[in-house]
XYZ file of C-alpha atoms in Angstrom:
549
model
C -36.521 17.944 1.299
C -35.914 14.639 3.052
C -32.531 12.910 3.307
C -31.262 9.996 5.373
C -28.295 10.643 7.657
C -26.868 7.676 9.535
C -30.177 5.788 9.060
C -32.266 8.721 10.356
C -34.602 10.607 8.039
C -34.437 14.378 8.449
C -35.866 17.459 6.744
C -33.470 20.089 5.435
C -33.820 23.241 3.362
C -32.899 23.586 -0.284
C -29.271 24.650 -0.634
C -28.127 22.855 2.528
C -24.559 21.609 2.149
C -22.970 18.490 3.537
C -20.882 20.809 5.694
C -24.053 22.307 7.185
C -25.363 18.832 7.973
C -22.020 17.691 9.387
C -22.160 20.546 11.939
C -25.559 19.295 13.109
C -24.329 15.719 13.495
C -20.778 16.423 14.702
C -21.835 15.734 18.285
C -22.264 12.068 17.330
C -18.601 11.737 16.327
C -15.518 11.772 18.560
C -13.420 13.462 15.850
C -14.105 16.140 13.208
C -16.001 15.097 10.096
C -13.740 15.303 7.024
C -15.755 13.959 4.064
C -19.124 12.295 3.460
C -20.261 9.083 1.813
C -23.349 9.951 -0.287
C -25.238 7.082 -1.926
C -22.092 4.987 -1.637
C -19.708 7.552 -3.122
C -17.265 9.854 -1.346
C -18.036 13.563 -1.614
C -16.501 16.719 -0.202
C -18.483 18.707 2.321
C -19.041 21.727 0.098
C -21.541 19.748 -2.045
C -25.220 20.600 -1.723
C -27.542 17.923 -0.394
C -29.969 16.352 -2.872
C -33.427 14.944 -2.210
C -33.474 11.301 -1.084
C -29.707 11.031 -0.495
C -28.301 8.407 1.857
C -25.523 10.138 3.818
C -22.765 8.890 6.150
C -19.980 11.040 7.540
C -16.308 10.020 7.703
C -13.695 11.100 10.244
C -9.950 10.476 10.262
C -10.699 7.046 11.770
C -12.354 5.977 8.501
C -10.093 4.978 5.619
C -11.664 7.548 3.272
C -11.450 10.302 5.882
C -7.843 9.370 6.631
C -6.896 9.527 2.948
C -8.500 12.972 2.659
C -6.551 14.130 5.731
C -3.230 13.018 4.197
C -4.100 14.678 0.866
C -4.936 17.891 2.694
C -1.626 17.786 4.577
C 0.208 17.167 1.299
C -1.246 20.289 -0.322
C -0.623 22.280 2.865
C 3.032 21.201 2.754
C 3.538 22.051 -0.917
C 1.887 25.468 -0.471
C 4.119 26.220 2.538
C 7.299 25.283 0.639
C 6.133 27.372 -2.296
C 5.750 30.358 0.029
C 8.886 29.921 2.148
C 11.380 29.182 -0.633
C 12.143 31.310 -3.651
C 11.596 29.811 -7.091
C 15.325 29.960 -7.841
C 16.026 27.945 -4.677
C 14.044 24.822 -5.482
C 12.518 22.957 -8.375
C 9.780 20.884 -6.750
C 8.561 19.063 -3.659
C 8.353 15.294 -4.191
C 6.223 13.124 -1.882
C 7.726 9.684 -2.389
C 6.292 6.950 -0.141
C 4.917 6.038 3.270
C 7.494 5.092 5.893
C 6.197 4.011 9.305
C 3.983 6.889 10.528
C 5.494 9.379 8.078
C 5.684 10.176 4.382
C 9.153 10.563 2.906
C 9.642 13.742 0.893
C 12.437 15.607 -0.858
C 12.928 19.175 -2.060
C 14.880 19.231 -5.312
C 16.953 22.129 -6.569
C 19.661 24.355 -5.094
C 18.165 24.666 -1.603
C 20.030 22.763 1.122
C 17.498 21.374 3.554
C 18.365 21.843 7.219
C 16.480 22.058 10.509
C 16.064 25.826 10.276
C 14.422 25.562 6.856
C 12.197 22.700 7.969
C 11.120 24.671 11.054
C 10.154 27.601 8.829
C 8.079 25.333 6.582
C 6.300 23.740 9.551
C 5.613 27.144 11.106
C 4.109 28.317 7.814
C 1.919 25.198 7.643
C 0.621 25.814 11.168
C -0.181 29.425 10.318
C -2.321 28.177 7.430
C -4.138 25.811 9.809
C -4.964 28.752 12.096
C -6.167 30.822 9.114
C -8.842 28.201 8.350
C -8.349 28.426 4.578
C -10.983 26.512 2.554
C -9.988 23.952 -0.083
C -11.833 25.132 -3.185
C -12.509 22.797 -6.074
C -12.634 23.994 -9.697
C -13.488 22.163 -12.905
C -11.373 23.263 -15.860
C -10.513 21.960 -19.302
C -7.868 19.259 -19.254
C -5.721 21.087 -21.799
C -5.858 24.210 -19.622
C -4.793 22.152 -16.615
C -1.855 20.784 -18.595
C -0.759 24.283 -19.537
C -1.188 25.438 -15.943
C 1.058 22.727 -14.517
C 3.612 23.231 -17.272
C 3.816 26.886 -16.234
C 4.232 25.850 -12.575
C 7.100 23.476 -13.494
C 5.004 20.481 -12.400
C 5.894 18.323 -15.421
C 4.751 15.045 -13.873
C 1.243 16.472 -13.434
C 1.048 17.851 -16.969
C 2.221 14.488 -18.331
C -0.520 12.749 -16.314
C -3.087 15.098 -17.917
C -1.716 14.334 -21.370
C -3.165 10.814 -21.258
C -6.508 11.604 -19.589
C -9.586 10.787 -21.678
C -11.847 13.297 -19.949
C -11.952 16.749 -21.533
C -12.448 18.377 -18.129
C -10.900 17.788 -14.726
C -10.788 19.198 -11.214
C -8.061 21.247 -9.556
C -7.896 22.639 -6.030
C -7.178 26.148 -4.841
C -5.795 26.809 -1.380
C -5.762 30.574 -1.233
C -3.777 31.660 -4.284
C -2.042 28.276 -4.671
C -3.388 25.747 -7.191
C -2.611 22.026 -7.415
C -4.150 18.729 -8.481
C -4.971 15.910 -6.061
C -6.537 12.538 -6.654
C -9.544 12.074 -4.374
C -11.644 14.134 -2.019
C -10.112 16.920 0.082
C -11.071 18.303 3.519
C -13.357 21.318 3.827
C -10.633 23.620 5.204
C -7.152 23.690 6.721
C -8.413 24.058 10.307
C -8.938 20.303 10.543
C -5.245 19.562 9.811
C -3.843 20.420 13.229
C -1.950 17.179 13.902
C 1.343 16.718 12.027
C 5.103 17.043 12.453
C 8.034 17.525 10.076
C 11.259 15.633 10.750
C 14.575 15.544 8.932
C 15.345 12.045 7.657
C 18.241 10.800 5.520
C 18.523 13.076 2.438
C 15.015 14.472 2.832
C 12.323 14.753 5.454
C 9.063 13.166 6.507
C 5.750 14.633 7.485
C 4.376 12.517 10.297
C 0.601 12.133 10.528
C -1.589 10.665 13.294
C -2.717 7.064 13.031
C -6.359 6.185 12.540
C -6.581 4.487 15.922
C -5.319 7.562 17.837
C -6.085 10.659 15.734
C -5.155 13.226 18.390
C -1.826 11.672 19.405
C 1.324 12.124 17.369
C 3.003 8.719 16.970
C 6.703 8.186 17.399
C 8.464 7.978 14.043
C 10.324 4.657 14.057
C 11.238 3.903 10.453
C 12.495 0.598 9.143
C 15.873 1.503 7.682
C 15.886 -1.722 5.669
C 12.494 -0.868 4.170
C 13.686 2.659 3.384
C 16.748 1.323 1.557
C 14.610 -1.194 -0.323
C 12.238 1.523 -1.491
C 15.114 3.804 -2.434
C 16.519 0.934 -4.502
C 13.178 0.795 -6.330
C 13.360 4.569 -6.885
C 16.810 4.142 -8.422
C 15.453 1.425 -10.724
C 12.603 3.709 -11.781
C 14.990 6.567 -12.483
C 17.167 4.306 -14.648
C 14.082 3.182 -16.544
C 12.902 6.823 -16.713
C 9.512 5.797 -15.339
C 8.692 7.080 -11.863
C 5.135 8.352 -12.408
C 2.004 7.060 -14.121
C 2.303 9.728 -16.804
C 5.759 8.423 -17.726
C 4.453 4.839 -17.677
C 1.617 5.778 -20.031
C 4.134 7.492 -22.306
C 6.183 4.272 -22.444
C 3.024 2.358 -23.446
C 2.188 4.841 -26.207
C 5.722 4.804 -27.572
C 5.887 1.006 -27.718
C 8.532 0.611 -25.025
C 6.620 -1.688 -22.712
C 8.180 -5.006 -23.713
C 11.661 -3.656 -23.078
C 10.465 -2.137 -19.788
C 8.911 -5.438 -18.676
C 11.989 -7.487 -19.478
C 14.300 -5.012 -17.771
C 12.148 -4.910 -14.630
C 11.964 -8.711 -14.510
C 15.747 -8.917 -14.991
C 16.214 -6.565 -12.028
C 13.961 -8.837 -9.970
C 15.932 -11.906 -11.001
C 19.230 -10.220 -10.173
C 17.976 -9.287 -6.722
C 16.754 -12.850 -6.084
C 20.119 -14.165 -7.250
C 21.947 -11.806 -4.897
C 19.844 -13.056 -1.966
C 20.616 -16.679 -2.930
C 24.355 -15.929 -2.990
C 24.118 -14.309 0.442
C 22.373 -17.418 1.817
C 24.978 -19.734 0.337
C 27.888 -17.664 1.646
C 26.450 -17.629 5.173
C 25.836 -21.379 5.083
C 22.292 -21.072 6.483
C 20.225 -24.274 6.451
C 16.777 -22.770 7.116
C 15.176 -19.972 5.105
C 11.981 -18.355 6.355
C 9.913 -16.131 4.050
C 7.199 -13.803 5.321
C 5.304 -10.805 4.046
C 1.850 -9.260 3.857
C -1.001 -10.602 1.762
C -0.543 -10.763 -2.014
C 3.160 -10.022 -1.949
C 3.962 -12.950 -4.243
C 5.590 -15.137 -1.592
C 4.889 -18.435 -3.375
C 6.359 -17.406 -6.732
C 9.306 -15.780 -4.966
C 10.058 -19.019 -3.087
C 10.040 -20.961 -6.391
C 12.385 -18.489 -8.066
C 14.668 -18.355 -5.027
C 14.822 -22.166 -4.990
C 15.888 -22.126 -8.653
C 18.690 -19.695 -7.852
C 19.790 -21.816 -4.895
C 19.999 -24.857 -7.169
C 22.405 -23.008 -9.467
C 24.665 -22.646 -6.419
C 24.688 -26.385 -5.746
C 22.063 -26.373 -2.991
C 18.919 -28.511 -2.869
C 15.944 -26.634 -1.369
C 13.023 -28.441 0.293
C 9.813 -26.490 0.929
C 7.980 -26.839 4.252
C 4.456 -25.481 4.557
C 3.909 -23.842 7.928
C 0.176 -24.495 7.598
C 0.861 -28.204 8.046
C 1.865 -27.486 11.643
C -1.472 -26.050 12.693
C -2.654 -27.501 15.991
C -5.728 -29.701 15.721
C -8.824 -27.591 15.213
C -10.205 -28.435 18.635
C -7.121 -26.707 20.110
C -7.102 -23.701 17.751
C -7.440 -20.335 19.538
C -10.452 -18.159 18.736
C -10.565 -14.428 18.076
C -12.760 -11.838 19.782
C -15.660 -12.792 17.497
C -15.445 -16.469 18.397
C -13.953 -17.527 15.072
C -10.901 -19.772 14.723
C -7.811 -17.558 14.599
C -5.381 -19.270 12.242
C -3.156 -16.172 12.049
C -1.963 -16.073 15.664
C 1.287 -17.832 16.574
C -0.554 -20.076 19.049
C -2.400 -21.694 16.130
C 0.888 -23.421 15.248
C 2.406 -26.330 17.135
C 5.744 -24.557 17.463
C 7.100 -27.146 19.886
C 6.712 -29.951 17.334
C 7.851 -27.650 14.545
C 11.126 -26.869 16.341
C 11.649 -30.499 17.288
C 11.347 -31.552 13.639
C 13.646 -28.774 12.402
C 16.275 -29.598 15.026
C 16.201 -33.263 14.067
C 16.502 -32.460 10.366
C 19.489 -30.190 10.916
C 21.485 -32.995 12.576
C 20.657 -35.408 9.756
C 17.907 -37.447 11.404
C 15.002 -38.803 9.320
C 11.704 -37.010 10.022
C 8.194 -37.653 8.815
C 6.584 -34.274 8.270
C 2.854 -33.737 8.904
C 0.051 -32.644 6.597
C -2.815 -30.596 7.982
C -6.210 -31.817 6.810
C -8.366 -28.708 6.508
C -11.507 -30.848 6.178
C -11.088 -32.876 9.368
C -9.102 -30.218 11.203
C -6.371 -32.682 12.234
C -2.736 -33.303 11.382
C -1.975 -36.458 9.405
C 1.306 -38.238 8.628
C 1.259 -39.523 5.075
C 4.347 -37.894 3.536
C 7.604 -39.724 2.742
C 10.295 -39.490 5.409
C 12.677 -36.559 4.864
C 16.383 -36.679 5.687
C 18.644 -33.741 4.797
C 21.984 -34.140 3.076
C 24.924 -31.751 3.392
C 23.751 -29.523 0.534
C 20.044 -29.604 1.435
C 18.283 -26.505 2.713
C 14.756 -25.901 4.053
C 12.527 -23.138 2.655
C 9.653 -22.167 4.955
C 6.959 -19.733 3.860
C 4.514 -18.433 6.445
C 3.082 -15.395 8.200
C 5.321 -15.749 11.291
C 8.564 -16.420 9.424
C 10.308 -13.315 10.806
C 9.306 -13.947 14.408
C 12.101 -15.749 16.281
C 9.496 -17.340 18.563
C 8.524 -19.523 15.604
C 12.026 -21.035 15.414
C 13.141 -20.523 19.014
C 15.228 -23.722 19.111
C 17.210 -22.975 15.959
C 20.554 -21.122 16.300
C 20.594 -17.704 14.593
C 23.495 -18.718 12.363
C 21.343 -21.459 10.816
C 18.483 -19.090 9.909
C 18.069 -16.649 7.053
C 14.905 -14.517 7.220
C 13.446 -12.818 4.159
C 10.771 -10.124 4.159
C 8.841 -9.699 0.918
C 6.269 -7.052 0.065
C 4.981 -5.133 -2.944
C 6.504 -1.763 -2.016
C 5.411 0.302 -4.971
C 7.236 3.586 -5.474
C 5.481 4.419 -8.749
C 3.239 7.418 -8.057
C 0.526 9.230 -9.991
C 2.652 12.378 -9.923
C 5.066 14.095 -7.560
C 2.344 14.996 -5.024
C -0.034 12.027 -5.391
C 1.548 8.877 -4.036
C 0.175 5.391 -4.592
C -0.149 3.584 -1.221
C 1.921 0.405 -1.044
C -1.208 -1.568 -0.119
C -3.101 -0.443 -3.257
C -1.481 -2.849 -5.701
C -1.683 -5.669 -3.143
C -5.429 -5.192 -2.771
C -5.915 -5.220 -6.541
C -3.670 -8.303 -6.824
C -5.800 -10.082 -4.228
C -9.111 -9.082 -5.834
C -7.959 -10.570 -9.150
C -6.478 -13.737 -7.647
C -9.456 -14.430 -5.374
C -11.888 -14.000 -8.259
C -9.819 -16.328 -10.474
C -8.858 -19.080 -8.015
C -11.454 -18.966 -5.236
C -14.536 -17.629 -6.976
C -14.685 -14.731 -4.516
C -16.341 -11.503 -5.579
C -14.514 -8.192 -5.328
C -17.088 -7.221 -2.716
C -16.080 -10.137 -0.496
C -12.357 -9.475 -0.880
C -12.775 -5.782 -0.081
C -14.936 -6.626 2.947
C -12.121 -8.775 4.391
C -9.301 -6.356 3.655
C -9.377 -4.415 6.937
C -9.159 -7.684 8.860
C -6.271 -8.826 6.664
C -4.447 -5.538 7.263
C -5.012 -5.845 11.005
C -3.344 -9.274 10.987
C -0.387 -7.862 9.063
C 0.019 -5.029 11.558
C 0.123 -7.512 14.433
C 2.079 -10.433 13.005
C 4.314 -9.192 10.180
C 5.202 -5.503 10.165
C 6.626 -5.410 13.726
C 9.273 -7.970 12.704
C 10.284 -6.696 9.267
C 13.430 -4.956 10.518
C 14.668 -8.344 11.801
C 14.862 -9.695 8.248
C 18.263 -10.584 6.829
C 17.089 -9.512 3.375
C 14.148 -7.669 1.877
C 12.645 -8.245 -1.533
C 10.349 -5.754 -3.205
C 7.953 -7.679 -5.428
C 6.294 -4.573 -6.919
C 6.499 -4.315 -10.694
C 6.474 -0.926 -12.343
C 4.054 -2.103 -15.042
C 1.711 -4.300 -12.997
C -1.233 -1.914 -12.540
C -1.398 -1.343 -16.298
C -1.432 -5.124 -16.780
C -3.999 -5.803 -14.039
C -6.474 -3.136 -15.184
C -8.180 -5.435 -17.717
C -8.700 -8.101 -15.022
C -9.724 -5.761 -12.218
C -12.256 -3.564 -14.008
C -14.896 -6.265 -14.701
C -14.939 -7.652 -11.138
C -14.943 -4.196 -9.540
C -17.906 -3.123 -11.681
C -19.867 -6.054 -10.212
C -19.857 -4.621 -6.666
C -23.502 -3.679 -5.907
C -24.280 0.008 -5.453
C -26.186 -0.673 -2.235
C -23.231 -2.456 -0.577
C -20.855 -0.712 1.806
C -17.938 -1.902 -0.371
C -19.266 0.081 -3.365
C -17.373 3.280 -2.494
C -14.056 1.419 -2.316
C -14.738 -0.362 -5.619
C -15.524 2.958 -7.292
C -12.378 4.509 -5.845
C -10.247 1.694 -7.272
C -11.955 1.970 -10.670
C -11.277 5.694 -10.767
C -7.680 5.051 -9.764
C -7.163 2.435 -12.502
C -8.624 4.847 -15.051
C -5.316 6.747 -14.951
C -3.517 3.792 -16.560
C -3.363 2.940 -20.237
C -3.844 -0.857 -20.196
C -1.262 -3.205 -21.653
C -1.661 -6.702 -23.044
C -1.216 -9.097 -20.082
C -0.120 -11.832 -22.494
C 3.199 -10.001 -22.709
C 3.875 -10.572 -19.003
C 6.744 -13.108 -18.699
C 5.528 -16.580 -17.687
C 7.711 -16.722 -14.568
C 6.760 -13.242 -13.354
C 5.469 -12.776 -9.815
C 2.458 -11.084 -11.421
C 1.453 -14.462 -12.903
C 0.628 -15.639 -9.371
C -2.361 -13.291 -9.564
C -3.408 -13.018 -13.205
C -2.696 -16.715 -13.953
C -1.048 -18.389 -16.928
C 2.359 -18.779 -15.319
C 4.741 -21.723 -15.472
C 5.607 -21.835 -11.758
C 2.118 -22.323 -10.310
C -0.889 -24.314 -11.426
C-alpha cells in the first residue's frame, strides 16, 4: 500500500505500524520520534498504517511530542511511587502545576518525603527507562474504568469518568500498572531518559528538558511569587471543594454553579482590593500592569481603578501603545516584519520624560499613536496630576525597569497578571496554564476581530515566544501577582469555543490542535454563560460585560 510520509510517497506492507515507519525515517530527525500526526490527527506509534495516509512524525521539539513526553514521565513517576512506597504509607501522587522547567507534585498520606525517598523514586524511574517497557493502550467500558480507579483509590479519576458520555474509554498499562492519561503516550519508556527529581517546598518537582534543548537538563529556577500565587489558587479550590474537572462537573449537576461563580468572583475582588490597599499604603504614583496574552489585563485595570477610587485615589490610564516610535523607525524581526513587541519599538526616552514631568506636577500633553499613518499625534487634553492622582500603565514591558528607568523605585508598583489555572482533569492530568488563555484568545479574536480559530492557533507559537522573551523573565520583579483564572471559565467558554474550533479545515496544519482542544473541552459539562457576572474578567473574552464595549 502507498502512504505519504513527510511529503514523500512510499510503499509499505500490510500490517506496518507507525513505529516501523518511524525507524525508517528516524535518520531525518535530530531527536527520537515520539508520536505521529496522521491525516491531521495525533496517533501513537503502535497504530497500523492505513492506505493513503498522510503521515508526519513528532519529536520532543514539537508541541504534541513534548506533551506526550511529559505524560509519559508522569505515568513513569506514578508507577515508581506505587512500587517504592507501601499502600499504607501514601494515599496518592498529585501532579499540580508547571513551575519553571518543572512540575510541582505532592505525595499525600503518612509518608514523609525526604531526599532519600526521592532518590529511591528517581532510581526506580531510571530502571524502568532501561527496561524499555512499552506503554500499552486498552479500550474498556467506562463503568469498568470507574470501578477500576475506585479500587485503586484514584477518586478524582473515577469522578471524571462519571460524567463521560462515551460508553468506552482508553486506559494505559505500563507493565502491571494501569492509569488513565489524556492524550497520546510514547511508544515505550526508553525514550524518557531526560528528567530529574528535586525537593521543593512541601513537595517536589520533576524537571523535564525544554523543547529547544531536549538533551540538556535546564536549571530549575522557580518564581517563588508565582508558586505562592498558584498555591493560593489551590487553597481557594480546596475551600470550594472543586480542584478537578470531575468535581466541577458534579457542582454543575447539583446546581451549585451560581454560588461557585459568585464566591470565585468575590475572591477575585478581595484580591484586587488587597492590591489596591498595598498601593495606597506605599504611596506609589505609577502602576504598571503586564502579563501574557489573554490574561484579562484590561478588565483587571478597570477593576483595580475602581478599588483605588474607594481609597480616595484618582487613577489615570496611559496606553503604552501610544508611545510607539514612528513606523519608519520601528525595528523589524528576523522575517522583516515590524516588531511592535520589542522594547525598542517604544520611545522610552519620551515616555520617561513625560512621566517625570507628571510626577512633579507639570502639565503634559500625552501622545496618541495613529496605527493608520504610523505616526504619533498630539490631540489629547493636557494632563496635570493632583496630589491624589495616580497613573495606571498597561503594557507588555510593564515589569521591565528599562521601560521606566528614570522613575524612582519607590514611585513604582508593578503588577504581574496571568491566568494560572490550577484546576486539573484529575490528579495525574494537569491542565497547562496556557490552555485557558489560548481558548480565551480564540473566542475573543473571533468575536472582536473576525479572526478564525485557525488564524489564532497559527499565531500562538509566535505569541508564546514573545511572552518568553519580554514578560516571563521579569515576573519575579513584580510587587504583586494576580491570578485571573476562574475555576468555572472552561465550562462557560465551551459553548463559544466549540463552533469556531469545528470550522478549522481538516487539511490545515492547525487541524490537529483544534481537534485536541475540542477533545479537551468535551470533558466539561457546559454552563449557561449568561450567568457569568457582568464585571467578570471572563466578559473580556465572551462579551456582554459592563466594563468594556
